[in-house]
Coordinates of C-alpha atoms in Angstrom, one line a residue:
Chain A
X1 CA 0.1 0.2 0.1
X2 CA 0.7 3.7 -0.5
X3 CA 3.1 5.3 2.4
X4 CA 1.5 7.9 4.2
X5 CA 4.6 10.2 3.3
X6 CA 6.6 9.9 0.4
X7 CA 9.7 12.4 -0.6
X8 CA 12.2 12.1 -3.7
X9 CA 14.3 14.4 -4.5
X10 CA 13.3 17.4 -2.7
X11 CA 15.6 20.4 -2.7
X12 CA 14.7 23.6 -1.1
X13 CA 16.5 27.1 -0.5
X14 CA 15.8 30.0 1.0
X15 CA 16.3 33.8 -0.8
X16 CA 17.6 34.0 -4.1
X17 CA 20.2 35.2 -6.1
X18 CA 23.7 35.5 -4.5
X19 CA 21.7 35.5 -1.0
X20 CA 20.4 31.7 -2.1
X21 CA 21.1 29.3 0.3
X22 CA 20.1 25.9 0.2
X23 CA 18.9 24.1 3.2
X24 CA 17.8 21.1 1.8
X25 CA 19.9 18.5 -1.2
X26 CA 17.9 15.8 -2.7
X27 CA 16.0 14.3 0.4
X28 CA 14.8 10.8 0.2
X29 CA 12.5 9.8 2.5
X30 CA 9.4 7.6 2.7
X31 CA 7.7 7.0 6.4
X32 CA 5.5 3.5 6.5
X33 CA 1.9 3.3 8.2
X34 CA 2.0 3.3 11.7
X35 CA 5.9 4.5 11.7
X36 CA 7.3 6.3 14.1
X37 CA 10.0 8.3 12.7
X38 CA 12.4 10.7 14.6
X39 CA 14.3 13.0 12.2
X40 CA 17.3 14.4 14.6
X41 CA 20.5 16.5 13.6
X42 CA 22.2 19.9 14.2
X43 CA 20.2 23.3 14.0
X44 CA 20.4 24.8 10.4
X45 CA 20.6 20.6 9.0
X46 CA 16.8 21.2 7.2
X47 CA 15.2 19.1 9.1
X48 CA 12.2 21.8 10.7
X49 CA 12.3 22.7 6.8
X50 CA 11.6 19.5 5.8
X51 CA 9.2 19.2 8.8
X52 CA 7.3 22.6 7.3
X53 CA 7.9 21.3 3.4
X54 CA 5.8 17.8 4.8
X55 CA 3.4 19.9 7.0
X56 CA 2.5 21.4 3.6
X57 CA 3.0 24.7 5.3
X58 CA 5.5 26.4 2.8
X59 CA 5.5 25.9 -0.9
X60 CA 7.6 23.3 -2.5
X61 CA 10.5 24.2 -4.7
X62 CA 12.1 20.6 -6.2
X63 CA 11.6 17.0 -6.1
X64 CA 8.3 15.2 -5.3
X65 CA 6.4 14.9 -2.2
X66 CA 3.6 12.6 -2.0
X67 CA 1.7 13.3 1.7
X68 CA -1.4 11.4 2.2
X69 CA -1.8 10.6 -1.4
X70 CA -1.5 14.3 -2.5
X71 CA 1.3 15.3 -4.8
X72 CA 2.5 18.8 -2.7
X73 CA 5.0 19.6 -5.9
X74 CA 3.1 22.3 -7.6
X75 CA 0.1 22.1 -5.3
X76 CA -2.2 25.6 -4.9
X77 CA -2.9 27.0 -1.1
X78 CA -6.3 25.8 -1.5
X79 CA -5.1 21.6 -1.7
X80 CA -2.1 22.2 0.8
X81 CA -4.9 23.9 3.6
X82 CA -6.9 20.7 2.6
X83 CA -4.3 18.8 3.5
X84 CA -2.8 20.0 6.9
X85 CA -6.9 19.5 8.1
X86 CA -5.8 16.2 7.8
X87 CA -2.3 16.5 9.6
X88 CA -2.1 16.7 13.5
X89 CA 0.5 19.1 14.2
X90 CA 2.2 19.5 17.5
X91 CA 4.5 22.4 18.1
X92 CA 7.8 23.4 20.6
X93 CA 5.2 25.9 22.6
X94 CA 1.4 24.4 22.9
X95 CA 0.1 27.4 21.0
X96 CA -3.6 26.9 22.8
X97 CA -5.8 29.7 22.5
X98 CA -5.8 31.6 26.1
X99 CA -9.6 32.1 26.2
X100 CA -10.9 28.6 25.5
X101 CA -10.8 25.9 28.1
X102 CA -8.8 22.5 27.3
X103 CA -12.6 21.1 25.8
X104 CA -12.4 24.0 23.5
X105 CA -9.5 23.9 22.4
X106 CA -9.8 20.3 21.4
X107 CA -12.9 21.0 19.5
X108 CA -11.2 23.5 17.4
X109 CA -9.7 20.2 15.5
X110 CA -13.3 19.8 14.7
X111 CA -14.9 23.0 13.8
X112 CA -13.8 22.3 10.7
X113 CA -15.8 19.2 9.8
X114 CA -19.1 19.8 9.1
X115 CA -20.5 16.6 9.5
X116 CA -20.6 17.0 13.3
X117 CA -22.5 19.0 15.6
X118 CA -21.5 20.9 18.4
X119 CA -22.4 18.1 21.0
X120 CA -20.7 15.4 19.0
X121 CA -17.8 18.0 18.7
X122 CA -17.2 18.4 22.5
X123 CA -17.8 14.7 23.1
X124 CA -15.1 13.9 21.3
X125 CA -13.1 16.7 22.5
X126 CA -13.9 15.1 26.1
X127 CA -13.2 11.3 24.9
X128 CA -9.7 12.8 23.6
X129 CA -8.8 14.8 26.7
X130 CA -10.1 11.4 28.5
X131 CA -7.1 9.3 26.7
X132 CA -4.5 11.8 27.1
X133 CA -5.7 11.6 31.2
X134 CA -7.2 15.1 31.5
X135 CA -10.3 14.4 32.1
X136 CA -10.9 16.3 35.6
X137 CA -9.3 19.2 34.1
X138 CA -11.0 19.7 30.5
X139 CA -12.9 22.9 31.7
X140 CA -9.7 24.2 32.9
X141 CA -7.8 27.5 30.6
X142 CA -4.4 27.1 29.2
X143 CA -2.9 29.4 32.3
X144 CA -4.6 27.1 35.1
X145 CA -2.0 23.8 33.5
X146 CA 1.2 22.7 34.0
X147 CA 3.6 22.7 31.3
X148 CA 3.0 18.8 30.5
X149 CA -0.9 19.2 30.8
X150 CA -0.7 21.6 28.1
X151 CA 1.4 19.4 26.0
X152 CA -1.2 16.6 26.5
X153 CA -3.8 19.0 25.4
X154 CA -2.4 19.9 21.9
X155 CA -1.6 16.2 22.1
X156 CA -5.1 15.6 22.3
X157 CA -5.8 18.8 19.5
X158 CA -3.6 17.0 16.8
X159 CA -5.1 13.7 17.2
X160 CA -8.9 14.6 17.8
X161 CA -9.5 15.0 14.0
X162 CA -8.3 11.7 13.0
X163 CA -5.4 12.6 11.6
X164 CA -3.4 10.4 8.9
X165 CA 0.0 11.8 10.3
X166 CA 1.4 13.4 12.6
X167 CA 4.0 16.0 13.3
X168 CA 5.9 16.9 16.0
X169 CA 8.4 19.6 16.4
X170 CA 10.0 19.3 19.6
X171 CA 7.5 18.5 21.5
X172 CA 9.5 18.1 24.8
X173 CA 11.6 21.8 24.3
X174 CA 9.9 23.2 26.9
X175 CA 9.1 20.2 29.8
X176 CA 11.5 18.8 31.8
X177 CA 12.9 15.4 31.4
X178 CA 10.5 13.3 32.9
X179 CA 7.5 15.3 31.9
X180 CA 8.9 15.1 28.4
X181 CA 9.5 11.0 28.4
X182 CA 5.9 10.7 29.4
X183 CA 4.5 13.2 27.0
X184 CA 6.2 11.2 23.7
X185 CA 5.1 8.0 25.3
X186 CA 1.7 9.2 25.6
X187 CA 1.3 10.5 22.0
X188 CA 3.2 7.2 20.8
X189 CA 0.8 4.9 22.5
X190 CA -2.2 7.1 21.3
X191 CA -0.5 6.7 17.4
X192 CA 0.0 3.2 17.4
X193 CA -3.3 2.3 19.3
X194 CA -5.0 4.1 15.6
X195 CA -2.2 3.7 13.2
X196 CA -1.5 7.2 12.7
X197 CA 2.5 7.4 11.7
X198 CA 4.2 10.3 13.3
X199 CA 7.5 12.2 12.1
X200 CA 9.1 13.7 15.2
X201 CA 11.8 16.4 14.9
X202 CA 13.7 16.7 18.3
X203 CA 17.0 17.0 19.5
X204 CA 16.5 15.5 22.7
X205 CA 18.3 12.4 23.0
X206 CA 16.2 11.2 26.0
X207 CA 13.5 10.2 23.8
X208 CA 15.7 8.4 20.9
X209 CA 14.6 5.1 22.5
X210 CA 11.0 5.7 21.6
X211 CA 11.2 6.0 17.3
X212 CA 10.8 2.6 15.2
X213 CA 13.9 4.6 13.6
X214 CA 15.6 7.4 13.8
X215 CA 16.6 9.9 11.0
X216 CA 19.9 11.8 11.5
X217 CA 20.3 14.6 8.7
X218 CA 23.2 17.1 8.5
X219 CA 23.5 19.6 6.0
X220 CA 20.3 19.4 4.2
X221 CA 21.2 15.8 3.6
X222 CA 20.1 12.8 5.4
X223 CA 23.1 11.2 6.7
X224 CA 21.9 8.0 8.4
X225 CA 18.7 5.9 8.6
X226 CA 18.1 6.8 4.4
X227 CA 15.0 5.0 3.2
X228 CA 14.4 1.3 3.9
X229 CA 11.8 -0.9 2.2
X230 CA 9.2 -3.0 4.0
X231 CA 9.9 -3.1 7.4
Chain B
X1 CA 11.2 -2.4 21.9
X2 CA 8.1 -2.7 19.2
X3 CA 6.1 -4.3 21.4
X4 CA 3.8 -1.6 22.3
X5 CA 1.4 -2.2 25.6
X6 CA -2.1 -1.0 24.8
X7 CA -3.4 2.5 25.7
X8 CA -5.7 2.1 28.6
X9 CA -8.5 3.7 27.1
X10 CA -8.8 3.4 23.5
X11 CA -11.0 5.4 21.8
X12 CA -13.8 4.1 19.9
X13 CA -13.2 5.3 16.3
X14 CA -9.6 4.1 16.5
X15 CA -8.7 1.1 14.6
X16 CA -6.7 -0.8 16.9
X17 CA -3.4 -1.7 15.6
X18 CA -4.2 -2.8 12.6
X19 CA -1.4 -1.4 11.2
X20 CA -2.8 0.3 8.4
X21 CA -3.1 4.3 8.3
X22 CA -6.2 5.4 9.6
X23 CA -8.5 5.7 7.1
X24 CA -9.2 9.4 5.9
X25 CA -12.6 10.2 7.4
X26 CA -15.0 11.4 5.6
X27 CA -15.1 15.3 5.5
X28 CA -17.1 17.7 4.3
X29 CA -16.8 22.1 4.7
X30 CA -19.5 23.0 7.5
X31 CA -22.0 25.1 5.6
X32 CA -21.2 28.5 5.3
X33 CA -23.6 30.2 8.0
X34 CA -22.7 27.7 10.3
X35 CA -19.2 28.6 9.6
X36 CA -19.5 32.3 10.2
X37 CA -21.5 31.7 13.1
X38 CA -18.5 29.5 14.6
X39 CA -16.6 32.5 13.5
X40 CA -18.8 34.8 15.7
X41 CA -18.1 32.8 18.1
X42 CA -14.3 32.7 18.2
X43 CA -14.7 36.1 18.1
X44 CA -16.7 36.6 20.7
X45 CA -14.8 34.3 23.2
X46 CA -11.3 36.0 22.4
X47 CA -13.1 39.6 23.4
X48 CA -14.6 38.4 26.4
X49 CA -11.4 37.1 27.9
X50 CA -9.9 40.1 27.8
X51 CA -12.2 42.7 30.2
X52 CA -10.0 46.0 30.0
X53 CA -9.4 45.5 26.5
X54 CA -13.3 44.8 25.6
X55 CA -13.8 47.5 27.4
X56 CA -11.7 49.8 25.9
X57 CA -13.3 49.3 22.8
X58 CA -16.7 49.7 23.6
X59 CA -15.8 52.9 25.5
X60 CA -14.0 53.9 22.0
X61 CA -17.3 52.8 19.9
X62 CA -19.9 54.4 22.7
X63 CA -17.4 57.9 22.3
X64 CA -17.8 57.5 18.4
X65 CA -21.4 56.9 18.8
X66 CA -22.1 59.8 21.4
X67 CA -20.4 62.2 19.0
X68 CA -22.0 61.3 15.6
X69 CA -25.4 61.3 17.9
X70 CA -25.1 65.0 19.2
X71 CA -23.4 66.4 16.1
X72 CA -26.6 64.8 14.1
X73 CA -29.0 65.9 16.7
X74 CA -27.7 69.3 16.9
X75 CA -27.3 69.9 13.3
X76 CA -31.0 68.6 12.7
X77 CA -32.2 70.8 15.3
X78 CA -30.5 74.1 14.4
X79 CA -31.5 73.5 10.6
X80 CA -35.2 72.5 11.8
X81 CA -35.2 75.4 14.1
X82 CA -34.0 77.6 11.2
X83 CA -37.0 76.9 9.4
X84 CA -39.7 77.2 12.7
X85 CA -40.9 80.7 11.1
X86 CA -41.6 79.5 7.4
X87 CA -42.8 76.1 9.0
X88 CA -45.3 77.6 10.6
X89 CA -46.6 79.9 7.7
X90 CA -49.4 77.9 5.9
X91 CA -49.9 79.5 2.9
X92 CA -50.1 77.8 -1.1
X93 CA -48.0 79.5 -2.7
X94 CA -45.0 82.6 -1.8
X95 CA -43.7 85.8 -3.6
X96 CA -40.0 86.8 -2.1
X97 CA -37.4 88.7 -4.1
X98 CA -35.1 86.2 -5.8
X99 CA -32.1 87.6 -4.0
X100 CA -33.5 86.9 -0.3
X101 CA -31.4 84.5 0.9
X102 CA -32.8 83.4 4.3
X103 CA -36.0 84.8 5.9
X104 CA -33.7 86.8 8.8
X105 CA -32.2 89.3 5.9
X106 CA -35.1 89.7 3.5
X107 CA -34.8 91.6 0.7
X108 CA -37.6 93.7 -0.4
X109 CA -40.2 94.0 -3.2
X110 CA -42.7 96.2 -4.8
X111 CA -46.2 95.8 -2.8
X112 CA -47.7 96.1 -6.1
X113 CA -46.7 92.2 -7.4
X114 CA -49.2 91.2 -4.1
X115 CA -52.3 93.0 -5.9
X116 CA -50.7 91.5 -9.0
X117 CA -51.0 87.6 -8.0
X118 CA -54.6 88.5 -7.5
X119 CA -55.1 89.2 -11.1
X120 CA -54.9 84.9 -11.4
X121 CA -58.4 83.8 -11.0
X122 CA -57.4 80.8 -8.4
X123 CA -55.5 83.2 -6.5
X124 CA -58.1 84.2 -3.9
X125 CA -55.8 86.2 -1.3
X126 CA -52.3 87.3 -1.4
X127 CA -50.8 88.3 2.1
X128 CA -48.5 91.0 2.5
X129 CA -45.6 90.0 5.2
X130 CA -43.1 92.4 6.7
X131 CA -40.4 90.9 8.6
X132 CA -37.8 92.6 10.3
X133 CA -35.5 92.2 13.5
X134 CA -36.5 94.6 16.3
X135 CA -34.8 95.1 19.7
X136 CA -37.6 93.9 22.5
X137 CA -36.7 95.3 26.1
X138 CA -36.8 92.4 28.5
X139 CA -39.4 94.0 31.3
X140 CA -37.6 92.4 34.4
X141 CA -33.9 93.2 33.7
X142 CA -34.5 95.5 31.4
X143 CA -31.8 94.2 28.8
X144 CA -32.6 94.5 25.1
X145 CA -32.3 91.9 22.5
X146 CA -33.2 91.4 18.7
X147 CA -36.7 89.9 18.5
X148 CA -37.9 88.1 14.9
X149 CA -41.1 90.4 14.0
X150 CA -43.7 89.6 11.6
X151 CA -46.1 92.1 10.2
X152 CA -49.3 90.8 8.8
X153 CA -53.2 90.5 8.1
X154 CA -53.6 88.3 10.9
X155 CA -57.5 88.5 10.5
X156 CA -57.1 87.2 7.0
X157 CA -55.9 84.1 8.1
X158 CA -53.4 83.3 5.9
X159 CA -50.8 82.8 8.7
X160 CA -52.1 79.6 10.7
X161 CA -49.9 80.1 14.2
X162 CA -51.3 78.3 16.8
X163 CA -52.7 80.5 18.9
X164 CA -53.4 83.4 16.5
X165 CA -57.2 83.2 16.3
X166 CA -57.2 83.8 19.7
X167 CA -55.6 87.2 19.0
X168 CA -56.3 88.6 15.5
X169 CA -59.0 90.2 17.2
X170 CA -57.2 92.1 19.8
X171 CA -54.3 92.8 17.2
X172 CA -56.3 95.0 15.1
X173 CA -56.2 97.8 18.2
X174 CA -53.4 100.3 17.7
X175 CA -49.8 99.2 19.5
X176 CA -50.6 95.5 20.2
X177 CA -48.7 92.7 19.7
X178 CA -48.7 89.1 20.4
X179 CA -45.2 86.8 21.4
X180 CA -44.4 83.6 20.9
X181 CA -44.0 81.5 24.0
X182 CA -41.5 79.7 22.8
X183 CA -38.8 82.4 22.5
X184 CA -35.5 81.8 24.2
X185 CA -36.0 83.0 28.1
X186 CA -33.5 86.4 27.9
X187 CA -37.0 87.7 27.1
X188 CA -38.0 87.7 30.1
X189 CA -40.7 85.8 31.4
X190 CA -43.3 87.1 29.1
X191 CA -45.6 84.0 28.9
X192 CA -46.1 84.0 32.2
X193 CA -46.5 87.2 33.4
X194 CA -49.0 87.2 30.6
X195 CA -51.0 84.1 32.1
X196 CA -50.5 85.7 35.2
X197 CA -52.2 89.2 35.2
X198 CA -53.3 89.6 30.8
X199 CA -52.1 92.2 28.5
X200 CA -49.6 94.6 29.6
X201 CA -46.7 97.0 28.4
X202 CA -43.5 96.2 26.7
X203 CA -40.9 98.1 25.0
X204 CA -40.4 97.1 21.4
X205 CA -38.1 99.2 19.4
X206 CA -38.2 102.0 21.4
X207 CA -41.8 102.5 21.7
X208 CA -44.4 101.0 24.5
X209 CA -46.6 98.4 23.0
X210 CA -49.5 96.0 24.5
X211 CA -48.9 92.4 24.7
X212 CA -52.2 91.1 24.0
X213 CA -51.7 87.3 23.4
X214 CA -49.4 84.6 22.9
X215 CA -48.8 82.2 20.1
X216 CA -46.3 79.5 19.0
X217 CA -43.6 79.3 16.8
X218 CA -40.3 78.7 18.0
X219 CA -37.0 80.1 18.0
X220 CA -34.4 79.7 15.2
X221 CA -31.1 80.6 14.2
X222 CA -31.9 84.1 13.1
X223 CA -34.0 84.6 15.6
X224 CA -34.2 84.1 19.6
X225 CA -37.9 84.6 19.6
X226 CA -41.1 86.1 17.8
X227 CA -43.4 89.0 17.7
X228 CA -46.8 89.0 15.9
X229 CA -48.4 92.5 14.7
X230 CA -51.0 93.8 12.2
X231 CA -49.1 95.5 9.3
X232 CA -50.2 98.5 10.1
X233 CA -48.7 98.2 13.8
X234 CA -45.6 97.1 12.1
X235 CA -45.2 100.2 9.9
X236 CA -46.2 102.5 13.3
X237 CA -43.1 100.7 15.4
X238 CA -41.1 100.3 12.5
X239 CA -41.2 103.1 10.4
X240 CA -40.9 102.4 6.6
X241 CA -42.6 102.8 3.6
X242 CA -45.9 100.6 3.2
X243 CA -45.1 100.0 -0.3
X244 CA -42.3 97.6 -0.3
X245 CA -42.6 94.1 1.5
X246 CA -40.4 90.8 2.4
X247 CA -43.0 88.2 1.4
X248 CA -46.2 87.7 0.1
X249 CA -48.5 84.3 1.0
X250 CA -50.6 83.4 -1.4
X251 CA -53.9 81.1 -0.5
X252 CA -55.6 79.5 -3.6
X253 CA -59.5 78.3 -4.3
X254 CA -60.0 74.7 -2.8
X255 CA -59.5 72.2 -5.8
X256 CA -56.9 74.2 -7.1
X257 CA -53.3 73.0 -8.9
X258 CA -50.7 75.0 -6.6
X259 CA -47.8 73.9 -9.5
X260 CA -50.4 75.2 -12.4
X261 CA -50.6 78.5 -10.3
X262 CA -47.4 78.6 -9.8
X263 CA -46.2 78.4 -13.5
X264 CA -49.0 80.9 -14.8
X265 CA -47.7 83.5 -11.9
X266 CA -44.2 83.2 -12.9
X267 CA -45.0 84.3 -16.6
X268 CA -47.3 86.8 -15.3
X269 CA -45.1 88.4 -12.7
X270 CA -41.8 90.8 -13.6
X271 CA -38.5 89.2 -12.5
X272 CA -38.3 90.7 -9.3
X273 CA -40.1 88.2 -7.4
X274 CA -39.7 84.1 -7.5
X275 CA -42.6 81.8 -6.7
X276 CA -42.4 79.3 -4.5
X277 CA -44.4 76.8 -2.9
X278 CA -44.3 75.7 1.2
X279 CA -41.8 73.5 0.4
X280 CA -39.3 74.9 -1.6
X281 CA -39.5 78.0 0.8
X282 CA -38.6 76.3 3.4
X283 CA -36.2 74.2 1.6
X284 CA -34.7 77.3 0.0
X285 CA -34.1 78.6 3.8
X286 CA -32.6 75.3 4.7
X287 CA -30.0 74.9 2.5
X288 CA -29.1 78.5 3.2
X289 CA -27.8 77.5 6.7
X290 CA -26.0 74.2 5.4
X291 CA -24.3 75.4 2.4
X292 CA -24.4 79.4 2.7
X293 CA -23.0 79.2 6.2
X294 CA -20.0 77.0 7.5
X295 CA -22.5 75.0 10.1
X296 CA -23.4 72.6 8.3
X297 CA -19.7 71.5 7.5
X298 CA -18.5 71.8 10.9
X299 CA -21.3 69.2 11.9
X300 CA -20.2 67.0 9.3
X301 CA -16.8 67.1 10.2
X302 CA -17.3 66.9 14.0
X303 CA -19.4 63.7 12.8
X304 CA -16.2 62.1 10.7
X305 CA -13.7 63.2 13.4
X306 CA -15.3 60.9 15.4
X307 CA -16.0 58.4 13.6
X308 CA -12.1 57.8 12.6
X309 CA -11.3 58.6 16.1
X310 CA -13.7 55.3 16.8
X311 CA -12.3 53.8 14.0
X312 CA -8.4 54.1 15.2
X313 CA -9.8 52.6 18.8
X314 CA -11.3 49.8 17.5
X315 CA -8.3 49.3 15.2
X316 CA -6.2 49.4 17.8
X317 CA -7.7 46.8 20.0
X318 CA -8.4 44.5 16.8
X319 CA -4.8 45.2 16.1
X320 CA -3.4 44.1 19.3
X321 CA -5.6 41.1 19.8
X322 CA -3.8 39.7 16.8
X323 CA -0.5 40.8 17.3
X324 CA -0.9 38.9 20.9
X325 CA -2.5 36.0 19.4
X326 CA -0.1 35.4 16.7
X327 CA 1.3 32.4 17.5
X328 CA -2.4 31.1 18.0
X329 CA -3.3 32.2 14.8
X330 CA -0.6 30.5 13.0
X331 CA -1.5 27.6 14.8
X332 CA -5.2 27.5 13.6
X333 CA -4.0 28.0 10.1
X334 CA -1.7 25.1 10.3
X335 CA -4.5 23.3 11.6
X336 CA -6.4 23.6 8.1
X337 CA -8.1 27.2 8.8
X338 CA -8.3 29.3 6.0
X339 CA -7.2 32.8 5.6
X340 CA -10.6 33.8 4.8
X341 CA -11.9 32.1 7.7
X342 CA -9.7 34.1 10.4
X343 CA -10.2 37.7 8.5
X344 CA -14.1 36.4 9.5
X345 CA -13.2 36.3 12.8
X346 CA -11.5 39.7 13.1
X347 CA -14.2 41.2 10.8
X348 CA -17.1 39.1 13.3
X349 CA -14.7 40.9 16.3
X350 CA -15.2 43.8 14.9
X351 CA -18.8 43.8 14.2
X352 CA -19.8 42.8 17.5
X353 CA -17.7 45.9 19.1
X354 CA -20.0 47.6 16.6
X355 CA -23.2 46.3 18.2
X356 CA -22.2 46.1 22.0
X357 CA -20.9 49.5 21.6
X358 CA -23.9 51.1 20.0
X359 CA -26.6 49.7 22.4
X360 CA -25.3 51.8 25.6
X361 CA -24.1 54.8 23.4
X362 CA -28.0 55.2 22.2
X363 CA -29.3 54.8 25.1
X364 CA -26.8 57.2 26.6
X365 CA -27.7 59.6 23.9
X366 CA -31.3 59.4 24.4
X367 CA -30.6 60.5 27.5
X368 CA -28.4 63.5 26.3
X369 CA -30.8 64.5 23.9
X370 CA -33.6 65.2 26.3
X371 CA -31.0 66.7 28.9
X372 CA -29.5 69.2 26.0
X373 CA -32.8 69.9 24.5
X374 CA -33.8 71.0 27.7
X375 CA -31.0 73.6 28.1
X376 CA -31.1 74.6 24.9
X377 CA -34.6 75.1 23.8
X378 CA -33.4 73.2 20.9
X379 CA -35.3 70.6 19.2
X380 CA -33.2 67.7 19.6
X381 CA -35.6 64.6 18.4
X382 CA -34.2 60.6 18.5
X383 CA -35.8 59.7 14.8
X384 CA -35.6 55.8 14.2
X385 CA -33.8 56.9 10.5
X386 CA -31.4 58.8 12.9
X387 CA -30.8 55.5 15.1
X388 CA -30.5 54.0 12.2
X389 CA -28.6 55.7 10.3
X390 CA -25.9 56.3 13.3
X391 CA -26.0 52.6 13.6
X392 CA -24.7 52.0 10.3
X393 CA -21.9 54.5 10.1
X394 CA -20.8 52.6 13.4
X395 CA -20.8 49.6 11.7
X396 CA -19.0 50.6 8.4
X397 CA -16.6 52.4 10.9
X398 CA -15.7 49.1 13.0
X399 CA -15.7 47.1 10.1
X400 CA -13.0 49.4 8.2
X401 CA -11.2 49.2 11.2
X402 CA -11.5 45.1 11.0
X403 CA -10.1 45.2 7.6
X404 CA -7.2 47.1 8.2
X405 CA -6.5 44.8 11.3
X406 CA -7.0 42.0 8.7
X407 CA -3.4 43.0 7.4
X408 CA -1.8 42.3 10.6
X409 CA -2.8 38.3 9.7
X410 CA -0.6 38.1 7.1
X411 CA 2.3 38.4 9.7
X412 CA 0.9 35.1 11.2
X413 CA 2.9 32.6 9.1
X414 CA 1.7 29.1 10.2
X415 CA 5.5 28.0 8.5
X416 CA 7.5 30.3 11.6
X417 CA 5.5 28.2 14.1
X418 CA 8.4 25.2 13.9

């Protein structure tokens, strides 16, 4: 079957003319269904840029990227926005809306789906918060939650829409060691349980053992863990 | 290491460790109206979260609202009052010198024009009217102030001010006049004194005259008060040649077409008079005050300034809300919310501010209109059209502020979130 993420010969550069700086050179990457891939490497190695390309947050420049069956090379803004709705994002900072409760924040991921009523949305958001162990905090605002709890709300939000892919960028950066591990383990368990692949960018060596596969990048190239077929 | 313990609570829709990618769920975009509702709700929740900021925004909208209402109210009241005297004239057609700009400064025309107008078979009466401003002495304080004097044959019944019938008989006596009970109080408590002790003597243009009754006209821009008397008395108190008059009021036969008679009179009379209907007369007077004086512009300017200040305040609030939540807006974009949706959230916030600012502003203005009308004797009245008009202006103001603030949304770039 088709892999959720399949990149071939992806190159990307910032700037133009003499200031042009190539940050991705001919990257090939494949993420299998249900696979958890950690993308690691020094800062400036291009891993975050790669993540924004896969997340359809940036327009492609060169190469081919099929994400959840959608070819991103040459895809317009509208197609990219549609694809983003099928991807769960987890950011370094939780980026929850401060004026909404945890449950309303999670429900925001469902408001783009016209098939659900308000009641169904809140019920699903509540179930999702229960799954991340925050059932009794669902009516609290982000300011009333700890860092780990906020990141767990963000995980619930990323998963609530039933995404086909989770993209996470340094999800443990703002957390202490233990909380960070707990949060990533929770993310992994939930994703595994639902067969959702995860592509996670991190520097954090403490969470590397949670991955199915580790891909290391340097200077815009994948230097280790290059595409493997059918595991 | 790949052996994963099953999560404690599996979600009802989770394909349990099937190893397959989760099937892309069926999605249909929300109905446009439902989506608008959600955007409005998000906008309201965001506004509500910052009480102080919301209060500032409401105060800004209220400020604009009150300013515009008061400016329009004053403007309307002044222009209404400017035409008080002419509004009170009840006749079908009027003759008036073409060079006359306003009733307080009339050009004179030959009295014979009134007689000439009678040549038309459908003209029943042509009543000459004298207009002048003369000093009236306040019987209590002794100060003098100019009053608008209207001299005409009260018995003819062409000028039907309320109350004129009761005094028409008395006005035929020498040196008598009737006073406008709605005149400004600077002329002294003449209506009260008259009601208490009946007719008494007042000095008008240096001549002792008897106040014999009260009529109701209302003060205006050009005149603080009005006095009505017979044309004979007018010529007596204001020494002037009777052959020159200021206005002719024409009454037509029952069933006559004023437009047809107007056309015939225009053809008949020489070029030193213009023939006007009552509406045209009032309109001409009003236009003088609106266009011929800076008054209209002053009020327009005041209204525009109110709207500009209100818009800047609303813009600042919306801008601060976006700038303070750039990360959240970028996250929403990453989640698949379109630029258009977020623009609707911002515009929704603007329109909510318009409504929640307008309502208290409107109520405050109802009170202020009463208060100011009591203090200035100007007819400040809240009409439905004005309320609706100001609401639309405030709505437009907030909408414009929202459109300006939307540009800030461009800075919310989801690619920068990683």
